[in-house]
Amino acid sequence: MRAPPSPRVSRPVMFHRWSRMTFIHWRYRPEQVQALLPAQLEVETFDGAAWVGLTPFLMRGVRVPGVPALPWLSTFPETNVRTYVRDARGRTGVWFFSLDAGRLPAALGGRIGYWLPYFWSDMSVDVKNGHTRYRCRRRYPGPAGARCDAEVETGLPLAERERDELAYFLTARFRLFSLVGGRLAAARVEHPPWPLHHASLHGLDQDLVQAAGLPAPEGRPVLHASPGVPVRVGTWSW
């Protein structure tokens, strides 16, 4: 299969690179996820299940148009809890339950300036011998201490035959949804196809998913890893 095409974001409001990304996904009953969504959105399912993703990664080169990336401010760890949704117009995209960021200005900017549920957290991403260790401890707002410690080993790139419909359902997403002033808004996201790799989970201690209001995940997660992609984010539209 080929990845769905990315839209073109002609007037981006933000540039960055999602780097050292790990996608950790679990199945959930659709009604469990739907209960936490705004009324304007319907949970999107695959193989009869809703999917909730825990995605730790490293943000690099964050900047707005016309402003260069600043070394300290523009690079920081982030960990998101997300699911996949469809609006009344049939548009599909990502709904974020939470976004933990390792820089206070980034968390404030994302929460105040872009209406996304950002949290300021103590975070790190360490890479050694093919293993990536992610650490997250939430600071503000609460629940303080919500955490995610994960160790992931990145394997070989996915063969073409392994790039199946589920892999693209979980990773090839080009629209964000949020409530802006109480109204549902959508923003397009442009990026090239993810270079996906196999991944092995060597340890996971987390309660970010539970902090979002979901039951603790059960069963073996579906994993993908990627070195990353450059990203252009558009403005909100209604």
Tab-separated table of C-alpha atoms in Angstrom, residues 95-213:
chain	number	residue	atom	x	y	z
A	95	TRP	CA	-7.960	14.355	18.690
A	96	PHE	CA	-5.467	14.975	21.483
A	97	PHE	CA	-6.384	14.059	25.029
A	98	SER	CA	-3.094	15.538	26.257
A	99	LEU	CA	0.250	16.854	25.035
A	100	ASP	CA	3.103	16.930	27.563
A	101	ALA	CA	5.998	19.215	26.633
A	102	GLY	CA	9.400	19.614	28.254
A	103	ARG	CA	9.503	23.415	27.838
A	104	LEU	CA	7.202	25.723	29.776
A	105	PRO	CA	7.006	28.349	26.973
A	106	ALA	CA	6.017	25.615	24.514
A	107	ALA	CA	3.309	24.302	26.840
A	108	LEU	CA	1.926	27.779	27.451
A	109	GLY	CA	2.093	28.683	23.772
A	110	GLY	CA	0.335	25.496	22.733
A	111	ARG	CA	-2.377	25.878	25.371
A	112	ILE	CA	-3.001	29.636	25.102
A	113	GLY	CA	-2.020	30.305	21.508
A	114	TYR	CA	-3.210	27.127	19.809
A	115	TRP	CA	-6.003	25.855	22.100
A	116	LEU	CA	-4.502	22.406	22.608
A	117	PRO	CA	-4.393	20.600	26.009
A	118	TYR	CA	-0.685	21.053	26.672
A	119	PHE	CA	0.973	20.265	30.002
A	120	TRP	CA	4.384	21.295	31.285
A	121	SER	CA	6.437	18.263	32.282
A	122	ASP	CA	9.911	17.217	33.343
A	123	MET	CA	11.031	15.173	30.341
A	124	SER	CA	14.035	13.620	28.612
A	125	VAL	CA	14.859	11.557	25.528
A	126	ASP	CA	18.090	9.540	25.605
A	127	VAL	CA	19.375	7.425	22.729
A	128	LYS	CA	22.054	4.729	23.061
A	129	ASN	CA	22.854	1.630	21.010
A	130	GLY	CA	19.561	1.640	19.163
A	131	HIS	CA	17.527	2.065	22.343
A	132	THR	CA	15.522	5.201	23.079
A	133	ARG	CA	14.553	5.993	26.658
A	134	TYR	CA	11.716	8.450	27.181
A	135	ARG	CA	10.943	9.975	30.558
A	136	CYS	CA	8.006	12.225	31.494
A	137	ARG	CA	6.757	13.548	34.851
A	138	ARG	CA	3.890	16.039	34.630
A	139	ARG	CA	4.296	19.321	36.492
A	140	TYR	CA	1.423	21.652	35.635
A	141	PRO	CA	-1.527	21.632	35.332
A	142	GLY	CA	-2.419	18.388	37.068
A	143	PRO	CA	-2.684	15.655	37.755
A	144	ALA	CA	0.867	16.404	38.873
A	145	GLY	CA	3.147	13.404	38.671
A	146	ALA	CA	1.365	11.682	35.799
A	147	ARG	CA	4.177	9.814	34.088
A	148	CYS	CA	5.502	7.912	31.136
A	149	ASP	CA	8.770	5.980	31.273
A	150	ALA	CA	9.408	3.930	28.153
A	151	GLU	CA	12.366	2.120	26.634
A	152	VAL	CA	12.080	1.268	22.955
A	153	GLU	CA	14.447	-0.580	20.653
A	154	THR	CA	14.193	0.530	17.033
A	155	GLY	CA	14.473	-2.265	14.493
A	156	LEU	CA	14.624	-2.589	10.719
A	157	PRO	CA	12.505	-0.488	8.372
A	158	LEU	CA	9.136	-1.952	7.508
A	159	ALA	CA	9.170	-3.878	4.255
A	160	GLU	CA	6.753	-2.659	1.609
A	161	ARG	CA	4.373	-5.559	2.291
A	162	GLU	CA	4.316	-4.607	5.990
A	163	ARG	CA	3.072	-1.099	5.289
A	164	ASP	CA	-0.508	-2.190	5.679
A	165	GLU	CA	-3.794	-0.407	6.202
A	166	LEU	CA	-3.471	-0.437	9.995
A	167	ALA	CA	-0.005	1.154	9.898
A	168	TYR	CA	-1.344	4.014	7.819
A	169	PHE	CA	-4.536	4.328	9.893
A	170	LEU	CA	-2.402	4.864	13.010
A	171	THR	CA	0.297	7.126	11.553
A	172	ALA	CA	-0.756	8.867	8.315
A	173	ARG	CA	-2.805	11.663	9.827
A	174	PHE	CA	-2.916	15.139	8.324
A	175	ARG	CA	-5.515	17.041	10.352
A	176	LEU	CA	-5.846	18.153	13.982
A	177	PHE	CA	-9.113	18.911	15.723
A	178	SER	CA	-9.682	21.084	18.781
A	179	LEU	CA	-12.318	23.250	20.412
A	180	VAL	CA	-11.488	26.909	19.887
A	181	GLY	CA	-13.754	29.204	21.857
A	182	GLY	CA	-16.207	26.330	22.196
A	183	ARG	CA	-16.357	25.719	18.430
A	184	LEU	CA	-14.888	22.738	16.634
A	185	ALA	CA	-11.870	23.758	14.591
A	186	ALA	CA	-9.551	21.857	12.263
A	187	ALA	CA	-5.998	22.517	11.117
A	188	ARG	CA	-4.183	20.772	8.289
A	189	VAL	CA	-0.757	19.241	8.819
A	190	GLU	CA	1.701	18.674	5.979
A	191	HIS	CA	4.503	16.147	6.153
A	192	PRO	CA	6.083	13.478	3.922
A	193	PRO	CA	5.293	9.784	4.483
A	194	TRP	CA	6.645	8.431	7.762
A	195	PRO	CA	9.743	6.224	7.374
A	196	LEU	CA	8.378	3.496	9.638
A	197	HIS	CA	10.492	0.934	11.495
A	198	HIS	CA	9.771	-2.096	13.615
A	199	ALA	CA	10.045	-1.431	17.345
A	200	SER	CA	10.282	-3.494	20.524
A	201	LEU	CA	9.076	-2.286	23.897
A	202	HIS	CA	11.607	-3.116	26.629
A	203	GLY	CA	9.788	-1.303	29.400
A	204	LEU	CA	6.750	0.895	29.928
A	205	ASP	CA	5.513	2.537	33.112
A	206	GLN	CA	2.817	5.071	32.353
A	207	ASP	CA	-0.430	6.558	33.583
A	208	LEU	CA	-0.845	9.397	31.070
A	209	VAL	CA	-3.570	7.387	29.356
A	210	GLN	CA	-5.433	6.981	32.638
A	211	ALA	CA	-4.921	10.679	33.447
A	212	ALA	CA	-6.820	11.443	30.246
A	213	GLY	CA	-9.856	9.654	31.676
